[in-house]
C-alpha cells in the first residue's frame, strides 16, 4: 500500500460545488476537501457543507472542552472554536461554517468539520462512530483503539510498514449489516501520524501537517480507499500497564462492554437518555460477534515490541 499526497484541482468556474464520499455519506461542499474521497456524481447528497451566517444559539445542553464550546440538542449542534470560527450542524444534513476572519486557513476550518461537525451529523442520524483505527483482513475488520499515549499511532505506522491494509484511521462508523452482524464503514482516506511514529518507521512525507505548530502529519491513501462496509470481528484495545509489564487479556461480558464503549467518538455527544439507549444497543450488538482483546504495555517500550503483541492477535 502506498501513502502519498494527492492534490485535487479546483473545478471549472461553471461548477459551484465539490462532491465527496465520507463517513458512509454523500457530501456536497462549497469548499474543497483533499482529505475526503471525491466522486463524480451521485443522485442525492446526504450532507451539504457551506459558508454562512450562524443562527441564534439553539436550546439544549451546553459544555466546553478546551478551546471549543458546544450547545446541542437532538437535531442541532452549534460550536465555537476559539480563534477559528463557528459551526452549525442541523438535522443530520447541513453544516454551516462562519470563520472568525477571512484569513483563516482552510485546512484549520476543515479539521473541525471532519471531527466535531461530522460527529454531530452522525449523532443527529442516530449513528455511532468509534474512535478507532481499523485493518481489513480477509474481508473482516479489526478495530484498534487506545487513549492518547497508549501507542495507537505508533502501532498503525508499524502495521503500515508491514503492508497490512489500513481501512480507516481515527474514526469508523458502525452500521447494522443484513446478517445482524455489526459492520464498519471507513471515514476518509487519510492517516494521521505523530512525528515520533514517522521517525520510528522512517516515513518521510511531511507535506501535509494537520495544523500549524503540531508535529502530526497526514498521509493519504485515496487509490486504495474502500467505501464498502465490512463485518467487524475483532477489537484490540491498547493501554498503559500499571506494573510496567506486557499483558494480553481477552475481555467478555460487562468488562468488554465497558472497555469498548469508552472509545465512542465524541462521547459527550451521546449522553442524552435516547443516545444512551442507542449506545447500549449498538455496542451490545457489536460484541455478539466480536472478540475483544486488551493489551497493556509499559510506558517505555520499543515500537517493534508493542507491534509484535498486536500482530500475534491478528
PDB file of C-alpha atoms in Angstrom, residues 74-276:
ATOM      1  CA  UNK A  74     -31.100  16.027  19.170  1.00  0.00           C
ATOM      2  CA  UNK A  75     -31.231  17.908  15.844  1.00  0.00           C
ATOM      3  CA  UNK A  76     -28.889  20.884  16.238  1.00  0.00           C
ATOM      4  CA  UNK A  77     -25.264  21.477  17.182  1.00  0.00           C
ATOM      5  CA  UNK A  78     -23.607  24.876  17.412  1.00  0.00           C
ATOM      6  CA  UNK A  79     -19.973  25.005  18.395  1.00  0.00           C
ATOM      7  CA  UNK A  80     -17.344  27.730  18.516  1.00  0.00           C
ATOM      8  CA  UNK A  81     -13.609  27.144  18.179  1.00  0.00           C
ATOM      9  CA  UNK A  82     -11.514  29.909  19.701  1.00  0.00           C
ATOM     10  CA  UNK A  83      -9.705  31.979  17.025  1.00  0.00           C
ATOM     11  CA  UNK A  84     -11.030  29.711  14.241  1.00  0.00           C
ATOM     12  CA  UNK A  85     -14.776  30.132  13.764  1.00  0.00           C
ATOM     13  CA  UNK A  86     -18.290  28.909  14.409  1.00  0.00           C
ATOM     14  CA  UNK A  87     -20.006  25.787  13.074  1.00  0.00           C
ATOM     15  CA  UNK A  88     -23.702  24.939  12.893  1.00  0.00           C
ATOM     16  CA  UNK A  89     -24.902  21.382  12.237  1.00  0.00           C
ATOM     17  CA  UNK A  90     -28.591  20.713  11.631  1.00  0.00           C
ATOM     18  CA  UNK A  91     -30.887  17.709  11.123  1.00  0.00           C
ATOM     19  CA  UNK A  92     -28.118  15.358  10.048  1.00  0.00           C
ATOM     20  CA  UNK A  93     -27.790  17.005   6.638  1.00  0.00           C
ATOM     21  CA  UNK A  94     -26.359  20.528   6.918  1.00  0.00           C
ATOM     22  CA  UNK A  95     -23.070  22.042   8.093  1.00  0.00           C
ATOM     23  CA  UNK A  96     -22.640  25.831   8.010  1.00  0.00           C
ATOM     24  CA  UNK A  97     -19.247  27.419   8.712  1.00  0.00           C
ATOM     25  CA  UNK A  98     -18.533  31.017   9.695  1.00  0.00           C
ATOM     26  CA  UNK A  99     -14.773  31.761  10.026  1.00  0.00           C
ATOM     27  CA  UNK A 100     -13.659  34.287  12.628  1.00  0.00           C
ATOM     28  CA  UNK A 101     -11.859  36.239   9.889  1.00  0.00           C
ATOM     29  CA  UNK A 102     -11.133  35.985   6.168  1.00  0.00           C
ATOM     30  CA  UNK A 103      -7.533  34.901   6.686  1.00  0.00           C
ATOM     31  CA  UNK A 104      -8.332  31.613   8.454  1.00  0.00           C
ATOM     32  CA  UNK A 105      -6.517  28.750   6.760  1.00  0.00           C
ATOM     33  CA  UNK A 106      -8.999  26.393   5.091  1.00  0.00           C
ATOM     34  CA  UNK A 107      -7.114  23.403   6.488  1.00  0.00           C
ATOM     35  CA  UNK A 108      -7.977  24.526  10.008  1.00  0.00           C
ATOM     36  CA  UNK A 109     -11.642  25.009   9.106  1.00  0.00           C
ATOM     37  CA  UNK A 110     -11.774  21.525   7.589  1.00  0.00           C
ATOM     38  CA  UNK A 111     -10.131  19.943  10.624  1.00  0.00           C
ATOM     39  CA  UNK A 112     -13.152  20.708  12.814  1.00  0.00           C
ATOM     40  CA  UNK A 113     -15.638  19.759  10.086  1.00  0.00           C
ATOM     41  CA  UNK A 114     -14.067  16.304   9.818  1.00  0.00           C
ATOM     42  CA  UNK A 115     -14.146  15.932  13.598  1.00  0.00           C
ATOM     43  CA  UNK A 116     -16.896  17.557  15.686  1.00  0.00           C
ATOM     44  CA  UNK A 117     -19.183  18.627  12.824  1.00  0.00           C
ATOM     45  CA  UNK A 118     -19.320  15.176  11.238  1.00  0.00           C
ATOM     46  CA  UNK A 119     -19.766  13.622  14.686  1.00  0.00           C
ATOM     47  CA  UNK A 120     -22.770  15.923  15.051  1.00  0.00           C
ATOM     48  CA  UNK A 121     -24.136  14.778  11.682  1.00  0.00           C
ATOM     49  CA  UNK A 122     -23.838  11.139  12.766  1.00  0.00           C
ATOM     50  CA  UNK A 123     -25.376  11.800  16.184  1.00  0.00           C
ATOM     51  CA  UNK A 124     -28.355  13.512  14.555  1.00  0.00           C
ATOM     52  CA  UNK A 125     -28.724  10.496  12.254  1.00  0.00           C
ATOM     53  CA  UNK A 126     -28.540   8.178  15.284  1.00  0.00           C
ATOM     54  CA  UNK A 127     -25.330   6.544  14.076  1.00  0.00           C
ATOM     55  CA  UNK A 128     -22.460   5.620  16.419  1.00  0.00           C
ATOM     56  CA  UNK A 129     -18.871   6.468  15.377  1.00  0.00           C
ATOM     57  CA  UNK A 130     -15.927   4.732  17.037  1.00  0.00           C
ATOM     58  CA  UNK A 131     -12.617   6.450  17.784  1.00  0.00           C
ATOM     59  CA  UNK A 132     -10.517   3.649  16.331  1.00  0.00           C
ATOM     60  CA  UNK A 133      -8.142   2.780  13.548  1.00  0.00           C
ATOM     61  CA  UNK A 134      -9.027  -0.311  11.527  1.00  0.00           C
ATOM     62  CA  UNK A 135      -7.451  -3.020   9.394  1.00  0.00           C
ATOM     63  CA  UNK A 136      -9.122  -5.047   6.656  1.00  0.00           C
ATOM     64  CA  UNK A 137      -8.011  -8.683   6.953  1.00  0.00           C
ATOM     65  CA  UNK A 138      -9.637 -11.443   4.889  1.00  0.00           C
ATOM     66  CA  UNK A 139     -12.808  -9.432   4.385  1.00  0.00           C
ATOM     67  CA  UNK A 140     -13.276  -8.560   8.070  1.00  0.00           C
ATOM     68  CA  UNK A 141     -12.304  -5.591  10.203  1.00  0.00           C
ATOM     69  CA  UNK A 142     -10.017  -5.368  13.204  1.00  0.00           C
ATOM     70  CA  UNK A 143     -10.500  -2.160  15.194  1.00  0.00           C
ATOM     71  CA  UNK A 144      -7.574  -0.751  17.196  1.00  0.00           C
ATOM     72  CA  UNK A 145      -8.228   1.823  19.915  1.00  0.00           C
ATOM     73  CA  UNK A 146      -6.349   3.475  22.732  1.00  0.00           C
ATOM     74  CA  UNK A 147      -6.276   6.688  24.695  1.00  0.00           C
ATOM     75  CA  UNK A 148      -3.661   9.317  23.891  1.00  0.00           C
ATOM     76  CA  UNK A 149      -0.212   7.902  24.625  1.00  0.00           C
ATOM     77  CA  UNK A 150      -1.301   4.256  24.529  1.00  0.00           C
ATOM     78  CA  UNK A 151       0.512   3.606  21.250  1.00  0.00           C
ATOM     79  CA  UNK A 152      -2.241   3.549  18.601  1.00  0.00           C
ATOM     80  CA  UNK A 153      -0.440   5.876  16.192  1.00  0.00           C
ATOM     81  CA  UNK A 154       2.858   4.002  16.544  1.00  0.00           C
ATOM     82  CA  UNK A 155       1.098   0.664  16.081  1.00  0.00           C
ATOM     83  CA  UNK A 156      -0.690   1.897  12.970  1.00  0.00           C
ATOM     84  CA  UNK A 157       2.590   3.157  11.496  1.00  0.00           C
ATOM     85  CA  UNK A 158       4.193  -0.225  12.139  1.00  0.00           C
ATOM     86  CA  UNK A 159       1.285  -2.106  10.577  1.00  0.00           C
ATOM     87  CA  UNK A 160       1.534   0.126   7.512  1.00  0.00           C
ATOM     88  CA  UNK A 161       5.234  -0.673   7.351  1.00  0.00           C
ATOM     89  CA  UNK A 162       4.399  -4.391   7.376  1.00  0.00           C
ATOM     90  CA  UNK A 163       1.949  -3.891   4.483  1.00  0.00           C
ATOM     91  CA  UNK A 164      -1.232  -4.533   6.439  1.00  0.00           C
ATOM     92  CA  UNK A 165      -4.216  -2.985   4.677  1.00  0.00           C
ATOM     93  CA  UNK A 166      -5.393   0.113   6.515  1.00  0.00           C
ATOM     94  CA  UNK A 167      -9.169   0.501   6.236  1.00  0.00           C
ATOM     95  CA  UNK A 168      -9.623   3.744   8.175  1.00  0.00           C
ATOM     96  CA  UNK A 169      -7.774   5.857  10.699  1.00  0.00           C
ATOM     97  CA  UNK A 170      -9.228   7.610  13.726  1.00  0.00           C
ATOM     98  CA  UNK A 171     -12.950   7.079  13.009  1.00  0.00           C
ATOM     99  CA  UNK A 172     -15.000   4.032  11.997  1.00  0.00           C
ATOM    100  CA  UNK A 173     -18.768   4.363  11.562  1.00  0.00           C
ATOM    101  CA  UNK A 174     -20.879   1.479  12.898  1.00  0.00           C
ATOM    102  CA  UNK A 175     -23.707   0.101  10.742  1.00  0.00           C
ATOM    103  CA  UNK A 176     -26.023  -2.859  11.208  1.00  0.00           C
ATOM    104  CA  UNK A 177     -25.489  -5.439   8.462  1.00  0.00           C
ATOM    105  CA  UNK A 178     -28.185  -7.528   6.799  1.00  0.00           C
ATOM    106  CA  UNK A 179     -26.868 -10.559   8.697  1.00  0.00           C
ATOM    107  CA  UNK A 180     -27.345  -8.726  12.037  1.00  0.00           C
ATOM    108  CA  UNK A 181     -23.549  -8.587  12.283  1.00  0.00           C
ATOM    109  CA  UNK A 182     -22.204  -5.114  13.093  1.00  0.00           C
ATOM    110  CA  UNK A 183     -20.261  -3.647  10.172  1.00  0.00           C
ATOM    111  CA  UNK A 184     -17.754  -0.821   9.969  1.00  0.00           C
ATOM    112  CA  UNK A 185     -17.635   1.973   7.390  1.00  0.00           C
ATOM    113  CA  UNK A 186     -14.469   3.988   6.753  1.00  0.00           C
ATOM    114  CA  UNK A 187     -14.411   7.737   7.403  1.00  0.00           C
ATOM    115  CA  UNK A 188     -11.927   9.156   4.879  1.00  0.00           C
ATOM    116  CA  UNK A 189      -8.614   8.160   3.241  1.00  0.00           C
ATOM    117  CA  UNK A 190      -6.085   9.924   5.450  1.00  0.00           C
ATOM    118  CA  UNK A 191      -3.843   8.516   8.169  1.00  0.00           C
ATOM    119  CA  UNK A 192      -2.579  10.918  10.852  1.00  0.00           C
ATOM    120  CA  UNK A 193       0.790  10.148  12.418  1.00  0.00           C
ATOM    121  CA  UNK A 194       2.796  11.920  15.092  1.00  0.00           C
ATOM    122  CA  UNK A 195       6.419  12.826  14.400  1.00  0.00           C
ATOM    123  CA  UNK A 196       7.629  10.096  16.776  1.00  0.00           C
ATOM    124  CA  UNK A 197       5.793   7.458  14.734  1.00  0.00           C
ATOM    125  CA  UNK A 198       7.052   8.949  11.461  1.00  0.00           C
ATOM    126  CA  UNK A 199      10.626   8.663  12.716  1.00  0.00           C
ATOM    127  CA  UNK A 200      10.226   5.198  14.221  1.00  0.00           C
ATOM    128  CA  UNK A 201       9.293   3.686  10.858  1.00  0.00           C
ATOM    129  CA  UNK A 202      11.173   6.137   8.594  1.00  0.00           C
ATOM    130  CA  UNK A 203       8.220   7.806   6.864  1.00  0.00           C
ATOM    131  CA  UNK A 204       9.484  10.894   5.049  1.00  0.00           C
ATOM    132  CA  UNK A 205       6.413  12.675   3.630  1.00  0.00           C
ATOM    133  CA  UNK A 206       5.659  15.664   5.877  1.00  0.00           C
ATOM    134  CA  UNK A 207       3.980  17.731   3.159  1.00  0.00           C
ATOM    135  CA  UNK A 208       0.566  17.762   4.874  1.00  0.00           C
ATOM    136  CA  UNK A 209       0.827  18.918   8.515  1.00  0.00           C
ATOM    137  CA  UNK A 210      -2.511  18.547  10.275  1.00  0.00           C
ATOM    138  CA  UNK A 211      -2.315  22.060  11.729  1.00  0.00           C
ATOM    139  CA  UNK A 212       0.347  24.735  12.266  1.00  0.00           C
ATOM    140  CA  UNK A 213       2.632  24.103  15.218  1.00  0.00           C
ATOM    141  CA  UNK A 214       1.622  20.442  15.594  1.00  0.00           C
ATOM    142  CA  UNK A 215       4.081  17.680  14.717  1.00  0.00           C
ATOM    143  CA  UNK A 216       1.372  15.486  13.234  1.00  0.00           C
ATOM    144  CA  UNK A 217       1.080  14.732   9.537  1.00  0.00           C
ATOM    145  CA  UNK A 218      -1.480  13.374   7.113  1.00  0.00           C
ATOM    146  CA  UNK A 219      -0.699  10.539   4.704  1.00  0.00           C
ATOM    147  CA  UNK A 220      -3.304   9.888   2.007  1.00  0.00           C
ATOM    148  CA  UNK A 221      -4.375   6.561   0.502  1.00  0.00           C
ATOM    149  CA  UNK A 222      -7.134   7.550  -1.926  1.00  0.00           C
ATOM    150  CA  UNK A 223      -6.210   4.907  -4.505  1.00  0.00           C
ATOM    151  CA  UNK A 224      -6.651   2.038  -2.029  1.00  0.00           C
ATOM    152  CA  UNK A 225      -9.623   3.502  -0.145  1.00  0.00           C
ATOM    153  CA  UNK A 226     -12.590   1.143   0.189  1.00  0.00           C
ATOM    154  CA  UNK A 227     -16.053   2.621   0.743  1.00  0.00           C
ATOM    155  CA  UNK A 228     -17.804  -0.713   1.295  1.00  0.00           C
ATOM    156  CA  UNK A 229     -18.950  -1.836   4.760  1.00  0.00           C
ATOM    157  CA  UNK A 230     -17.279  -4.907   6.268  1.00  0.00           C
ATOM    158  CA  UNK A 231     -18.164  -7.026   9.311  1.00  0.00           C
ATOM    159  CA  UNK A 232     -16.165  -6.355  12.468  1.00  0.00           C
ATOM    160  CA  UNK A 233     -14.755  -9.471  14.118  1.00  0.00           C
ATOM    161  CA  UNK A 234     -12.037  -8.133  16.414  1.00  0.00           C
ATOM    162  CA  UNK A 235     -11.321  -5.139  18.660  1.00  0.00           C
ATOM    163  CA  UNK A 236      -7.861  -4.535  20.146  1.00  0.00           C
ATOM    164  CA  UNK A 237      -7.621  -2.016  22.984  1.00  0.00           C
ATOM    165  CA  UNK A 238      -4.251  -0.549  23.947  1.00  0.00           C
ATOM    166  CA  UNK A 239      -3.460   0.870  27.382  1.00  0.00           C
ATOM    167  CA  UNK A 240      -0.501   1.635  29.620  1.00  0.00           C
ATOM    168  CA  UNK A 241       0.190  -1.080  32.178  1.00  0.00           C
ATOM    169  CA  UNK A 242       0.217  -0.416  35.906  1.00  0.00           C
ATOM    170  CA  UNK A 243       3.161  -2.712  36.619  1.00  0.00           C
ATOM    171  CA  UNK A 244       5.434  -1.951  33.658  1.00  0.00           C
ATOM    172  CA  UNK A 245       4.810  -5.344  32.039  1.00  0.00           C
ATOM    173  CA  UNK A 246       3.153  -6.536  28.838  1.00  0.00           C
ATOM    174  CA  UNK A 247      -0.131  -8.383  29.313  1.00  0.00           C
ATOM    175  CA  UNK A 248      -2.774  -9.503  26.831  1.00  0.00           C
ATOM    176  CA  UNK A 249      -6.280 -10.284  28.053  1.00  0.00           C
ATOM    177  CA  UNK A 250      -9.437 -11.301  26.236  1.00  0.00           C
ATOM    178  CA  UNK A 251     -12.409  -9.387  27.624  1.00  0.00           C
ATOM    179  CA  UNK A 252     -16.004 -10.575  27.732  1.00  0.00           C
ATOM    180  CA  UNK A 253     -19.400  -9.585  29.092  1.00  0.00           C
ATOM    181  CA  UNK A 254     -19.625  -6.359  31.032  1.00  0.00           C
ATOM    182  CA  UNK A 255     -15.859  -5.874  31.020  1.00  0.00           C
ATOM    183  CA  UNK A 256     -15.793  -5.906  27.218  1.00  0.00           C
ATOM    184  CA  UNK A 257     -18.781  -3.560  27.007  1.00  0.00           C
ATOM    185  CA  UNK A 258     -17.315  -1.013  29.426  1.00  0.00           C
ATOM    186  CA  UNK A 259     -13.927  -1.093  27.695  1.00  0.00           C
ATOM    187  CA  UNK A 260     -15.323  -0.689  24.170  1.00  0.00           C
ATOM    188  CA  UNK A 261     -17.946   1.965  24.934  1.00  0.00           C
ATOM    189  CA  UNK A 262     -15.153   4.239  26.198  1.00  0.00           C
ATOM    190  CA  UNK A 263     -13.935   4.554  22.615  1.00  0.00           C
ATOM    191  CA  UNK A 264     -17.067   6.020  21.077  1.00  0.00           C
ATOM    192  CA  UNK A 265     -16.014   9.134  19.164  1.00  0.00           C
ATOM    193  CA  UNK A 266     -17.059  12.425  20.811  1.00  0.00           C
ATOM    194  CA  UNK A 267     -18.747  10.614  23.728  1.00  0.00           C
ATOM    195  CA  UNK A 268     -20.197  13.854  25.123  1.00  0.00           C
ATOM    196  CA  UNK A 269     -22.462  13.962  22.036  1.00  0.00           C
ATOM    197  CA  UNK A 270     -24.109  10.691  23.067  1.00  0.00           C
ATOM    198  CA  UNK A 271     -25.142  11.330  26.676  1.00  0.00           C
ATOM    199  CA  UNK A 272     -28.879  12.047  26.424  1.00  0.00           C
ATOM    200  CA  UNK A 273     -31.225   9.226  27.509  1.00  0.00           C
ATOM    201  CA  UNK A 274     -32.061   8.358  23.881  1.00  0.00           C
ATOM    202  CA  UNK A 275     -28.392   8.323  22.919  1.00  0.00           C
ATOM    203  CA  UNK A 276     -27.512   6.102  25.890  1.00  0.00           C
TER     204      UNK A 276
END
